[in-house]
Amino acid sequence: MSVIRPTETNVFDVDDIDLLPPLPDIGLRIIQTFADEFITGNEVADVVSGDPAIAARLIGVANSAYFALREPVSGMREVINRVLGVDTVRTMALALAMDRSFDTTACPQFNPNTFWYAAIRRSEQSEQLARLAMLPLDQRTLCHTAGLCGQLGLLALAVLRPRDLGNALAVLPAQPNSILVHIDEPIDASIVGLAATIASHWNLPKAIVAAFSALEQGAYDENPVSAVLASVDVLSGLEPDAPLPELAWVQSLSVSSVDLDKFRRTCCNPDARSSADALIVD
């Protein structure tokens, strides 16, 4: 498998990014469906069915003990219409497509299931906060996709620097969100910057690359998508009874403190129900 390699200065060479396998075609087609407000469940099912391996995995999730169906499903249209719904299928299918481009076996401490569980939750949380902020549809869609893709740098580090990442994971808290939020410190690498480079290499929407770049520069309040992503990270890391932070980028979303607190206590609660739970059961 082709991999990217770090330079001695710990800055990832753009030329090395070219060695990263391209995003599978199914991934690009799924991203395109997010931009279609009127797409039907059957149309999404037909797109996902174009990749038999991903379709089989999602059918397995739908038939898992988590959902306890009386009658099993056998096709993607049933999966969408009876069990998972359009948004969950798109999110899980995109995650499975992206996962193919990284072989993380050299870092046994890195658990892909844990990573994608946290990424899917972050994607859902980002979209929900974007709704609370009353962002337009196109920006809500970007928040959903960016929430899923924002930690791709971790996957790359599991390939590029498996020993360093393994050592960091060994000393960090076991909660997925804690790993995603705090991994930059022990690794001393810009994960979101690497995510921006990967997103550009994969020809993801330019607005996603711009949001990641704003995150890397700390310009959260200058980009609504980066403001949502940064706010989700902060709110997810709060203790249940901690006061809401008075941060410019959180306030830039114009969400009331009552709604923010409710969002923090429900959507950002690690015990909150999520479609990602089905991946663990499966």
mmCIF file of C-alpha atoms in Angstrom:
data_model
loop_
_atom_site.group_PDB
_atom_site.id
_atom_site.type_symbol
_atom_site.label_atom_id
_atom_site.label_comp_id
_atom_site.label_asym_id
_atom_site.label_seq_id
_atom_site.Cartn_x
_atom_site.Cartn_y
_atom_site.Cartn_z
ATOM 1 C CA MET A 1 0.000 0.000 0.000
ATOM 2 C CA SER A 2 1.210 3.516 -0.808
ATOM 3 C CA VAL A 3 1.741 5.756 2.173
ATOM 4 C CA ILE A 4 2.736 9.318 2.911
ATOM 5 C CA ARG A 5 5.974 9.880 4.798
ATOM 6 C CA PRO A 6 6.918 12.742 7.131
ATOM 7 C CA THR A 7 9.949 14.913 6.615
ATOM 8 C CA GLU A 8 12.637 15.366 9.289
ATOM 9 C CA THR A 9 11.112 18.750 10.192
ATOM 10 C CA ASN A 10 7.811 17.078 11.093
ATOM 11 C CA VAL A 11 6.064 18.965 8.275
ATOM 12 C CA PHE A 12 4.416 16.647 5.807
ATOM 13 C CA ASP A 13 5.733 17.129 2.297
ATOM 14 C CA VAL A 14 2.981 17.909 -0.198
ATOM 15 C CA ASP A 15 4.699 15.680 -2.765
ATOM 16 C CA ASP A 16 4.423 12.758 -0.342
ATOM 17 C CA ILE A 17 0.667 13.301 -0.073
ATOM 18 C CA ASP A 18 0.461 12.269 -3.714
ATOM 19 C CA LEU A 19 1.407 8.756 -2.609
ATOM 20 C CA LEU A 20 -1.822 8.468 -0.644
ATOM 21 C CA PRO A 21 -4.321 6.297 -2.508
ATOM 22 C CA PRO A 22 -7.197 8.299 -3.992
ATOM 23 C CA LEU A 23 -10.546 8.376 -2.283
ATOM 24 C CA PRO A 24 -12.539 5.486 -3.772
ATOM 25 C CA ASP A 25 -15.047 6.584 -6.388
ATOM 26 C CA ILE A 26 -17.903 5.516 -4.128
ATOM 27 C CA GLY A 27 -16.732 8.082 -1.567
ATOM 28 C CA LEU A 28 -16.873 10.948 -4.058
ATOM 29 C CA ARG A 29 -20.319 9.871 -5.256
ATOM 30 C CA ILE A 30 -21.607 9.732 -1.692
ATOM 31 C CA ILE A 31 -20.273 13.234 -0.978
ATOM 32 C CA GLN A 32 -22.169 14.450 -4.043
ATOM 33 C CA THR A 33 -25.417 13.063 -2.603
ATOM 34 C CA PHE A 34 -25.013 15.239 0.502
ATOM 35 C CA ALA A 35 -25.344 18.320 -1.695
ATOM 36 C CA ASP A 36 -28.710 17.205 -3.133
ATOM 37 C CA GLU A 37 -31.508 18.411 -0.875
ATOM 38 C CA PHE A 38 -34.132 16.446 -2.783
ATOM 39 C CA ILE A 39 -32.355 13.131 -3.263
ATOM 40 C CA THR A 40 -34.503 10.121 -2.398
ATOM 41 C CA GLY A 41 -33.645 7.163 -0.225
ATOM 42 C CA ASN A 42 -33.843 4.836 -3.213
ATOM 43 C CA GLU A 43 -31.367 6.987 -5.152
ATOM 44 C CA VAL A 44 -28.890 6.888 -2.261
ATOM 45 C CA ALA A 45 -29.417 3.128 -2.005
ATOM 46 C CA ASP A 46 -28.565 2.737 -5.675
ATOM 47 C CA VAL A 47 -25.344 4.759 -5.226
ATOM 48 C CA VAL A 48 -24.203 2.672 -2.237
ATOM 49 C CA SER A 49 -25.191 -0.582 -3.959
ATOM 50 C CA GLY A 50 -22.581 0.251 -6.591
ATOM 51 C CA ASP A 51 -19.985 -0.864 -4.042
ATOM 52 C CA PRO A 52 -20.908 -4.434 -3.026
ATOM 53 C CA ALA A 53 -18.475 -4.553 -0.077
ATOM 54 C CA ILE A 54 -19.835 -1.395 1.542
ATOM 55 C CA ALA A 55 -23.408 -2.414 0.835
ATOM 56 C CA ALA A 56 -22.816 -5.820 2.448
ATOM 57 C CA ARG A 57 -21.301 -4.170 5.524
ATOM 58 C CA LEU A 58 -24.291 -1.842 5.942
ATOM 59 C CA ILE A 59 -26.758 -4.663 5.458
ATOM 60 C CA GLY A 60 -24.871 -6.488 8.212
ATOM 61 C CA VAL A 61 -25.152 -3.436 10.486
ATOM 62 C CA ALA A 62 -28.896 -3.219 9.854
ATOM 63 C CA ASN A 63 -29.300 -6.919 10.674
ATOM 64 C CA SER A 64 -27.183 -6.672 13.845
ATOM 65 C CA ALA A 65 -28.408 -7.299 17.373
ATOM 66 C CA TYR A 66 -28.476 -3.543 17.923
ATOM 67 C CA PHE A 67 -31.632 -3.213 15.821
ATOM 68 C CA ALA A 68 -33.073 -6.675 16.586
ATOM 69 C CA LEU A 69 -35.236 -6.822 13.470
ATOM 70 C CA ARG A 70 -37.975 -9.427 13.316
ATOM 71 C CA GLU A 71 -37.369 -9.854 9.603
ATOM 72 C CA PRO A 72 -33.845 -9.313 8.232
ATOM 73 C CA VAL A 73 -33.192 -6.906 5.374
ATOM 74 C CA SER A 74 -31.500 -8.073 2.205
ATOM 75 C CA GLY A 75 -30.913 -4.931 0.148
ATOM 76 C CA MET A 76 -29.852 -1.307 0.506
ATOM 77 C CA ARG A 77 -33.313 0.097 -0.181
ATOM 78 C CA GLU A 78 -34.640 -1.894 2.759
ATOM 79 C CA VAL A 79 -31.699 -0.785 4.894
ATOM 80 C CA ILE A 80 -32.547 2.870 4.258
ATOM 81 C CA ASN A 81 -36.330 2.673 4.319
ATOM 82 C CA ARG A 82 -36.724 0.262 7.234
ATOM 83 C CA VAL A 83 -33.692 0.734 9.472
ATOM 84 C CA LEU A 84 -30.936 3.316 9.063
ATOM 85 C CA GLY A 85 -32.350 6.178 7.034
ATOM 86 C CA VAL A 86 -30.631 8.285 4.379
ATOM 87 C CA ASP A 87 -28.262 10.365 6.533
ATOM 88 C CA THR A 88 -26.921 7.453 8.580
ATOM 89 C CA VAL A 89 -26.311 5.340 5.472
ATOM 90 C CA ARG A 90 -24.455 8.164 3.744
ATOM 91 C CA THR A 91 -22.298 8.854 6.789
ATOM 92 C CA MET A 92 -21.417 5.205 7.420
ATOM 93 C CA ALA A 93 -20.780 4.514 3.732
ATOM 94 C CA LEU A 94 -18.452 7.514 3.450
ATOM 95 C CA ALA A 95 -16.566 6.391 6.565
ATOM 96 C CA LEU A 96 -16.129 2.889 5.151
ATOM 97 C CA ALA A 97 -14.948 4.313 1.817
ATOM 98 C CA MET A 98 -12.338 6.564 3.455
ATOM 99 C CA ASP A 99 -11.140 3.793 5.751
ATOM 100 C CA ARG A 100 -9.950 1.812 2.742
ATOM 101 C CA SER A 101 -7.192 4.320 2.015
ATOM 102 C CA PHE A 102 -5.329 3.695 5.275
ATOM 103 C CA ASP A 103 -3.621 0.539 6.517
ATOM 104 C CA THR A 104 -3.219 1.090 10.261
ATOM 105 C CA THR A 105 -2.033 -2.397 11.212
ATOM 106 C CA ALA A 106 1.452 -1.075 12.093
ATOM 107 C CA CYS A 107 -0.113 0.766 15.046
ATOM 108 C CA PRO A 108 -1.920 -1.899 17.108
ATOM 109 C CA GLN A 109 -2.892 0.691 19.743
ATOM 110 C CA PHE A 110 -4.990 2.486 17.128
ATOM 111 C CA ASN A 111 -8.488 1.039 16.970
ATOM 112 C CA PRO A 112 -10.223 1.925 13.674
ATOM 113 C CA ASN A 113 -13.635 1.029 15.110
ATOM 114 C CA THR A 114 -13.116 3.434 18.016
ATOM 115 C CA PHE A 115 -11.907 6.105 15.612
ATOM 116 C CA TRP A 116 -14.887 5.822 13.284
ATOM 117 C CA TYR A 117 -17.304 5.582 16.196
ATOM 118 C CA ALA A 118 -16.056 8.957 17.437
ATOM 119 C CA ALA A 119 -15.928 10.425 13.921
ATOM 120 C CA ILE A 120 -19.533 9.467 13.158
ATOM 121 C CA ARG A 121 -20.687 10.909 16.483
ATOM 122 C CA ARG A 122 -18.761 14.106 15.734
ATOM 123 C CA SER A 123 -20.393 14.270 12.306
ATOM 124 C CA GLU A 124 -23.863 13.970 13.822
ATOM 125 C CA GLN A 125 -23.082 16.510 16.534
ATOM 126 C CA SER A 126 -21.711 18.993 13.986
ATOM 127 C CA GLU A 127 -24.805 18.756 11.827
ATOM 128 C CA GLN A 128 -27.104 19.129 14.852
ATOM 129 C CA LEU A 129 -25.264 22.213 16.109
ATOM 130 C CA ALA A 130 -25.349 23.686 12.586
ATOM 131 C CA ARG A 131 -29.141 23.272 12.653
ATOM 132 C CA LEU A 132 -29.345 25.037 16.012
ATOM 133 C CA ALA A 133 -27.272 27.861 14.528
ATOM 134 C CA MET A 134 -29.753 28.000 11.633
ATOM 135 C CA LEU A 135 -26.984 27.712 9.059
ATOM 136 C CA PRO A 136 -28.173 27.272 5.463
ATOM 137 C CA LEU A 137 -28.426 23.780 4.033
ATOM 138 C CA ASP A 138 -25.146 23.898 2.153
ATOM 139 C CA GLN A 139 -23.235 24.805 5.324
ATOM 140 C CA ARG A 140 -25.076 22.177 7.402
ATOM 141 C CA THR A 141 -24.013 19.625 4.801
ATOM 142 C CA LEU A 142 -20.412 20.829 5.006
ATOM 143 C CA CYS A 143 -20.510 20.562 8.814
ATOM 144 C CA HIS A 144 -21.726 16.984 8.541
ATOM 145 C CA THR A 145 -18.984 15.947 6.117
ATOM 146 C CA ALA A 146 -16.239 17.991 7.792
ATOM 147 C CA GLY A 147 -17.182 16.526 11.168
ATOM 148 C CA LEU A 148 -16.562 13.073 9.763
ATOM 149 C CA CYS A 149 -13.317 13.986 7.965
ATOM 150 C CA GLY A 150 -11.764 16.350 10.486
ATOM 151 C CA GLN A 151 -9.517 13.764 12.129
ATOM 152 C CA LEU A 152 -8.179 12.059 8.998
ATOM 153 C CA GLY A 153 -4.756 13.170 10.181
ATOM 154 C CA LEU A 154 -4.978 10.559 12.936
ATOM 155 C CA LEU A 155 -5.416 7.834 10.354
ATOM 156 C CA ALA A 156 -2.424 9.144 8.436
ATOM 157 C CA LEU A 157 -0.300 9.221 11.604
ATOM 158 C CA ALA A 158 -1.230 5.609 12.327
ATOM 159 C CA VAL A 159 0.483 4.825 9.013
ATOM 160 C CA LEU A 160 3.258 7.439 9.081
ATOM 161 C CA ARG A 161 4.271 7.440 12.731
ATOM 162 C CA PRO A 162 2.735 4.321 14.235
ATOM 163 C CA ARG A 163 5.149 4.139 17.183
ATOM 164 C CA ASP A 164 4.670 7.774 18.235
ATOM 165 C CA LEU A 165 0.913 7.549 17.866
ATOM 166 C CA GLY A 166 0.848 4.250 19.756
ATOM 167 C CA ASN A 167 2.797 5.783 22.654
ATOM 168 C CA ALA A 168 0.416 8.742 22.769
ATOM 169 C CA LEU A 169 -2.680 6.572 22.733
ATOM 170 C CA ALA A 170 -1.256 4.466 25.551
ATOM 171 C CA VAL A 171 -1.197 7.416 27.972
ATOM 172 C CA LEU A 172 -4.332 9.300 26.929
ATOM 173 C CA PRO A 173 -7.822 8.702 28.323
ATOM 174 C CA ALA A 174 -9.694 5.879 26.648
ATOM 175 C CA GLN A 175 -12.679 8.009 25.613
ATOM 176 C CA PRO A 176 -12.702 8.506 21.814
ATOM 177 C CA ASN A 177 -13.424 12.242 22.036
ATOM 178 C CA SER A 178 -10.521 12.761 24.445
ATOM 179 C CA ILE A 179 -8.147 11.092 22.003
ATOM 180 C CA LEU A 180 -9.413 13.156 19.089
ATOM 181 C CA VAL A 181 -9.237 16.463 20.932
ATOM 182 C CA HIS A 182 -5.900 16.085 22.727
ATOM 183 C CA ILE A 183 -3.744 13.968 20.424
ATOM 184 C CA ASP A 184 -1.918 17.019 18.994
ATOM 185 C CA GLU A 185 0.011 17.636 22.214
ATOM 186 C CA PRO A 186 1.930 14.350 22.541
ATOM 187 C CA ILE A 187 2.304 13.847 18.782
ATOM 188 C CA ASP A 188 3.443 17.433 18.113
ATOM 189 C CA ALA A 189 1.928 17.387 14.644
ATOM 190 C CA SER A 190 -0.908 19.341 13.075
ATOM 191 C CA ILE A 191 -3.641 16.756 12.625
ATOM 192 C CA VAL A 192 -6.167 19.217 11.258
ATOM 193 C CA GLY A 193 -3.535 20.624 8.906
ATOM 194 C CA LEU A 194 -2.862 17.152 7.573
ATOM 195 C CA ALA A 195 -6.620 16.621 7.233
ATOM 196 C CA ALA A 196 -6.790 19.784 5.121
ATOM 197 C CA THR A 197 -4.010 18.500 2.864
ATOM 198 C CA ILE A 198 -5.666 15.102 2.485
ATOM 199 C CA ALA A 199 -9.036 16.729 1.766
ATOM 200 C CA SER A 200 -7.423 18.835 -0.948
ATOM 201 C CA HIS A 201 -5.653 15.794 -2.395
ATOM 202 C CA TRP A 202 -8.951 13.935 -2.512
ATOM 203 C CA ASN A 203 -10.707 16.876 -4.197
ATOM 204 C CA LEU A 204 -13.204 17.228 -1.381
ATOM 205 C CA PRO A 205 -15.246 20.456 -1.500
ATOM 206 C CA LYS A 206 -12.990 23.512 -1.253
ATOM 207 C CA ALA A 207 -15.163 24.837 1.573
ATOM 208 C CA ILE A 208 -14.136 21.841 3.713
ATOM 209 C CA VAL A 209 -10.456 22.489 3.018
ATOM 210 C CA ALA A 210 -10.999 26.154 3.933
ATOM 211 C CA ALA A 211 -12.723 25.180 7.191
ATOM 212 C CA PHE A 212 -9.841 22.886 8.172
ATOM 213 C CA SER A 213 -7.333 25.609 7.315
ATOM 214 C CA ALA A 214 -9.244 28.071 9.500
ATOM 215 C CA LEU A 215 -9.192 25.541 12.328
ATOM 216 C CA GLU A 216 -5.436 25.110 11.982
ATOM 217 C CA GLN A 217 -4.942 28.885 12.131
ATOM 218 C CA GLY A 218 -7.299 29.309 15.084
ATOM 219 C CA ALA A 219 -9.585 31.574 13.036
ATOM 220 C CA TYR A 220 -12.691 29.814 14.287
ATOM 221 C CA ASP A 221 -15.039 32.785 14.277
ATOM 222 C CA GLU A 222 -14.179 33.691 10.662
ATOM 223 C CA ASN A 223 -15.645 30.510 9.197
ATOM 224 C CA PRO A 224 -19.044 29.128 10.323
ATOM 225 C CA VAL A 225 -18.090 25.518 9.591
ATOM 226 C CA SER A 226 -14.867 25.759 11.600
ATOM 227 C CA ALA A 227 -16.814 27.537 14.369
ATOM 228 C CA VAL A 228 -19.200 24.575 14.544
ATOM 229 C CA LEU A 229 -16.386 22.005 14.582
ATOM 230 C CA ALA A 230 -14.413 23.860 17.244
ATOM 231 C CA SER A 231 -17.537 24.341 19.362
ATOM 232 C CA VAL A 232 -18.413 20.647 19.201
ATOM 233 C CA ASP A 233 -14.910 19.752 20.368
ATOM 234 C CA VAL A 234 -15.099 22.189 23.283
ATOM 235 C CA LEU A 235 -18.617 21.234 24.375
ATOM 236 C CA SER A 236 -17.849 17.514 24.123
ATOM 237 C CA GLY A 237 -14.913 17.929 26.479
ATOM 238 C CA LEU A 238 -16.845 19.708 29.244
ATOM 239 C CA GLU A 239 -17.802 18.068 32.499
ATOM 240 C CA PRO A 240 -21.598 17.731 32.894
ATOM 241 C CA ASP A 241 -21.883 20.568 35.413
ATOM 242 C CA ALA A 242 -19.199 22.835 33.986
ATOM 243 C CA PRO A 243 -20.312 26.331 32.908
ATOM 244 C CA LEU A 244 -20.582 27.061 29.211
ATOM 245 C CA PRO A 245 -17.434 28.745 27.870
ATOM 246 C CA GLU A 246 -17.624 32.359 26.786
ATOM 247 C CA LEU A 247 -15.674 31.932 23.579
ATOM 248 C CA ALA A 248 -15.947 34.179 20.547
ATOM 249 C CA TRP A 249 -16.385 31.386 18.044
ATOM 250 C CA VAL A 250 -19.111 29.709 20.103
ATOM 251 C CA GLN A 251 -20.928 33.016 20.459
ATOM 252 C CA SER A 252 -20.532 33.676 16.720
ATOM 253 C CA LEU A 253 -23.035 30.864 16.054
ATOM 254 C CA SER A 254 -25.783 32.922 17.755
ATOM 255 C CA VAL A 255 -27.195 29.914 19.596
ATOM 256 C CA SER A 256 -28.860 30.732 22.899
ATOM 257 C CA SER A 257 -27.158 29.591 26.084
ATOM 258 C CA VAL A 258 -30.226 27.484 26.889
ATOM 259 C CA ASP A 259 -30.008 25.632 23.566
ATOM 260 C CA LEU A 260 -26.239 25.276 23.856
ATOM 261 C CA ASP A 261 -26.557 23.763 27.306
ATOM 262 C CA LYS A 262 -29.246 21.363 26.115
ATOM 263 C CA PHE A 263 -27.078 20.405 23.144
ATOM 264 C CA ARG A 264 -24.104 19.817 25.446
ATOM 265 C CA ARG A 265 -26.113 17.644 27.843
ATOM 266 C CA THR A 266 -27.799 15.563 25.138
ATOM 267 C CA CYS A 267 -25.910 15.385 21.841
ATOM 268 C CA CYS A 268 -22.463 15.734 23.430
ATOM 269 C CA ASN A 269 -23.194 13.314 26.262
ATOM 270 C CA PRO A 270 -20.951 10.242 25.745
ATOM 271 C CA ASP A 271 -23.907 8.058 26.762
ATOM 272 C CA ALA A 272 -26.255 9.611 24.194
ATOM 273 C CA ARG A 273 -27.683 7.217 21.635
ATOM 274 C CA SER A 274 -26.016 7.444 18.231
ATOM 275 C CA SER A 275 -26.146 5.571 14.958
ATOM 276 C CA ALA A 276 -22.433 4.898 15.573
ATOM 277 C CA ASP A 277 -23.476 2.494 18.352
ATOM 278 C CA ALA A 278 -24.586 0.027 15.684
ATOM 279 C CA LEU A 279 -21.006 -0.292 14.421
ATOM 280 C CA ILE A 280 -19.840 -1.469 17.834
ATOM 281 C CA VAL A 281 -22.599 -4.059 18.149
ATOM 282 C CA ASP A 282 -22.017 -5.248 14.612
#
